[in-house]
mmCIF file of C-alpha atoms in Angstrom:
data_model
loop_
_atom_site.group_PDB
_atom_site.id
_atom_site.type_symbol
_atom_site.label_atom_id
_atom_site.label_comp_id
_atom_site.label_asym_id
_atom_site.label_seq_id
_atom_site.Cartn_x
_atom_site.Cartn_y
_atom_site.Cartn_z
ATOM 1 C CA UNK Z 1 13.335 -9.043 1.870
ATOM 2 C CA UNK Z 2 12.072 -8.352 -1.635
ATOM 3 C CA UNK Z 3 11.032 -4.803 -2.501
ATOM 4 C CA UNK Z 4 7.994 -3.618 -4.467
ATOM 5 C CA UNK Z 5 7.512 -0.042 -5.673
ATOM 6 C CA UNK Z 6 3.882 1.004 -6.157
ATOM 7 C CA UNK Z 7 3.424 3.983 -8.497
ATOM 8 C CA UNK Z 8 -0.035 5.542 -8.617
ATOM 9 C CA UNK Z 9 -1.356 9.070 -8.194
ATOM 10 C CA UNK Z 10 -4.235 7.706 -6.074
ATOM 11 C CA UNK Z 11 -3.321 7.388 -2.410
ATOM 12 C CA UNK Z 12 -6.225 4.955 -1.947
ATOM 13 C CA UNK Z 13 -4.988 2.632 -4.714
ATOM 14 C CA UNK Z 14 -1.489 2.726 -3.233
ATOM 15 C CA UNK Z 15 -2.884 1.848 0.196
ATOM 16 C CA UNK Z 16 -4.932 -1.092 -1.135
ATOM 17 C CA UNK Z 17 -2.040 -2.378 -3.252
ATOM 18 C CA UNK Z 18 0.385 -1.974 -0.333
ATOM 19 C CA UNK Z 19 -1.777 -4.157 1.903
ATOM 20 C CA UNK Z 20 -1.986 -6.880 -0.748
ATOM 21 C CA UNK Z 21 1.709 -6.801 -1.683
ATOM 22 C CA UNK Z 22 2.863 -6.797 1.938
ATOM 23 C CA UNK Z 23 0.662 -9.876 2.384
ATOM 24 C CA UNK Z 24 2.669 -11.510 -0.408
ATOM 25 C CA UNK Z 25 5.832 -10.989 1.646
ATOM 26 C CA UNK Z 26 7.270 -7.813 0.110
ATOM 27 C CA UNK Z 27 8.537 -4.590 1.590
ATOM 28 C CA UNK Z 28 6.720 -1.718 -0.129
ATOM 29 C CA UNK Z 29 7.673 1.799 -1.162
ATOM 30 C CA UNK Z 30 5.332 4.245 -2.901
ATOM 31 C CA UNK Z 31 5.563 6.981 -5.524
ATOM 32 C CA UNK Z 32 2.841 9.344 -6.711
ATOM 33 C CA UNK Z 33 4.096 9.666 -10.304
ATOM 34 C CA UNK Z 34 6.697 8.332 -12.721
ATOM 35 C CA UNK Z 35 9.257 11.081 -12.081
ATOM 36 C CA UNK Z 36 9.272 10.394 -8.356
ATOM 37 C CA UNK Z 37 9.524 6.670 -9.119
ATOM 38 C CA UNK Z 38 12.502 7.106 -11.472
ATOM 39 C CA UNK Z 39 14.359 9.015 -8.759
ATOM 40 C CA UNK Z 40 13.648 6.192 -6.337
ATOM 41 C CA UNK Z 41 14.822 3.543 -8.829
ATOM 42 C CA UNK Z 42 18.066 5.433 -9.458
ATOM 43 C CA UNK Z 43 18.880 5.080 -5.749
ATOM 44 C CA UNK Z 44 17.314 1.671 -5.020
ATOM 45 C CA UNK Z 45 16.135 -0.670 -7.783
ATOM 46 C CA UNK Z 46 13.089 -2.646 -6.598
ATOM 47 C CA UNK Z 47 12.403 -6.283 -7.456
ATOM 48 C CA UNK Z 48 8.923 -5.542 -8.769
ATOM 49 C CA UNK Z 49 7.051 -2.407 -9.783
ATOM 50 C CA UNK Z 50 3.293 -1.860 -9.994
ATOM 51 C CA UNK Z 51 2.619 1.179 -12.154
ATOM 52 C CA UNK Z 52 -0.509 3.067 -13.185
ATOM 53 C CA UNK Z 53 -0.741 4.351 -16.756
ATOM 54 C CA UNK Z 54 -2.457 7.711 -16.270
ATOM 55 C CA UNK Z 55 -0.655 10.003 -13.816
ATOM 56 C CA UNK Z 56 0.365 13.664 -13.718
ATOM 57 C CA UNK Z 57 4.009 14.779 -14.099
ATOM 58 C CA UNK Z 58 5.114 11.512 -15.803
ATOM 59 C CA UNK Z 59 2.738 8.779 -16.955
ATOM 60 C CA UNK Z 60 3.353 5.061 -16.576
ATOM 61 C CA UNK Z 61 4.370 4.459 -20.180
ATOM 62 C CA UNK Z 62 7.026 7.186 -20.097
ATOM 63 C CA UNK Z 63 8.250 5.822 -16.769
ATOM 64 C CA UNK Z 64 8.515 2.294 -18.185
ATOM 65 C CA UNK Z 65 10.441 3.428 -21.262
ATOM 66 C CA UNK Z 66 12.894 5.451 -19.166
ATOM 67 C CA UNK Z 67 13.249 2.684 -16.589
ATOM 68 C CA UNK Z 68 14.046 0.049 -19.205
ATOM 69 C CA UNK Z 69 16.637 2.385 -20.790
ATOM 70 C CA UNK Z 70 18.367 3.023 -17.449
ATOM 71 C CA UNK Z 71 21.196 1.041 -15.886
ATOM 72 C CA UNK Z 72 19.689 -1.984 -14.141
ATOM 73 C CA UNK Z 73 16.246 -1.035 -15.402
ATOM 74 C CA UNK Z 74 15.882 -4.326 -17.237
ATOM 75 C CA UNK Z 75 15.844 -6.238 -13.928
ATOM 76 C CA UNK Z 76 12.583 -5.419 -12.110
ATOM 77 C CA UNK Z 77 9.369 -7.128 -13.065
ATOM 78 C CA UNK Z 78 6.892 -4.423 -14.104
ATOM 79 C CA UNK Z 79 3.138 -4.891 -13.848
ATOM 80 C CA UNK Z 80 0.848 -2.217 -15.263
ATOM 81 C CA UNK Z 81 -2.182 -1.742 -12.973
ATOM 82 C CA UNK Z 82 -4.638 0.436 -14.830
ATOM 83 C CA UNK Z 83 -8.154 0.999 -16.104
ATOM 84 C CA UNK Z 84 -6.856 1.005 -19.698
ATOM 85 C CA UNK Z 85 -8.491 -2.075 -21.224
ATOM 86 C CA UNK Z 86 -8.125 -1.645 -24.980
ATOM 87 C CA UNK Z 87 -6.185 -4.570 -26.488
ATOM 88 C CA UNK Z 88 -3.955 -2.098 -28.350
ATOM 89 C CA UNK Z 89 -3.002 -0.383 -25.072
ATOM 90 C CA UNK Z 90 -2.222 -3.714 -23.412
ATOM 91 C CA UNK Z 91 -0.049 -4.685 -26.383
ATOM 92 C CA UNK Z 92 1.668 -1.277 -26.261
ATOM 93 C CA UNK Z 93 2.572 -1.759 -22.590
ATOM 94 C CA UNK Z 94 3.853 -5.297 -23.120
ATOM 95 C CA UNK Z 95 5.853 -4.227 -26.187
ATOM 96 C CA UNK Z 96 7.435 -1.409 -24.143
ATOM 97 C CA UNK Z 97 8.711 -3.904 -21.577
ATOM 98 C CA UNK Z 98 5.917 -4.539 -19.081
ATOM 99 C CA UNK Z 99 5.912 -8.109 -17.800
ATOM 100 C CA UNK Z 100 2.201 -8.305 -17.030
ATOM 101 C CA UNK Z 101 -0.994 -6.259 -17.111
ATOM 102 C CA UNK Z 102 -3.510 -5.960 -14.252
ATOM 103 C CA UNK Z 103 -6.935 -4.386 -14.695
ATOM 104 C CA UNK Z 104 -8.348 -2.107 -11.999
ATOM 105 C CA UNK Z 105 -10.099 -2.871 -9.792
ATOM 106 C CA UNK Z 106 -7.981 -5.790 -8.595
ATOM 107 C CA UNK Z 107 -7.924 -7.875 -5.427
ATOM 108 C CA UNK Z 108 -5.448 -10.084 -3.611
ATOM 109 C CA UNK Z 109 -6.258 -13.172 -5.685
ATOM 110 C CA UNK Z 110 -5.769 -11.343 -8.976
ATOM 111 C CA UNK Z 111 -2.545 -9.642 -7.899
ATOM 112 C CA UNK Z 112 -1.218 -12.853 -6.370
ATOM 113 C CA UNK Z 113 -1.851 -14.762 -9.600
ATOM 114 C CA UNK Z 114 -0.154 -12.045 -11.673
ATOM 115 C CA UNK Z 115 2.884 -12.166 -9.372
ATOM 116 C CA UNK Z 116 2.955 -15.939 -9.856
ATOM 117 C CA UNK Z 117 2.633 -15.537 -13.644
ATOM 118 C CA UNK Z 118 5.887 -13.542 -13.726
ATOM 119 C CA UNK Z 119 7.686 -15.849 -11.288
ATOM 120 C CA UNK Z 120 7.410 -13.712 -8.152
ATOM 121 C CA UNK Z 121 5.157 -15.768 -5.891
#
């Protein structure tokens, strides 16, 4: 089965996203920050990653840059899921290697369409 890693410091957001992503047919793992997520990816590279921008310890942008520079880190599809809505921030994330950008709050239809946009659904 395909694996999705959800990275967000909010347990509630992780729970909501988990329910949606499992409904799309994925196994789900969770991380509370980018450092925890990088450790997970070093052991098991997921197929897709949903990552928040603003988190303690290591933010989503730093995580993305380090992921993409790591061995195999070019493989997972990465979707930023964040409240950051400035066009410059969206462009920054996409330029750094994100495959898609999802605005919070999101629902199953939005997340499902974003997965389809990057060839995952």
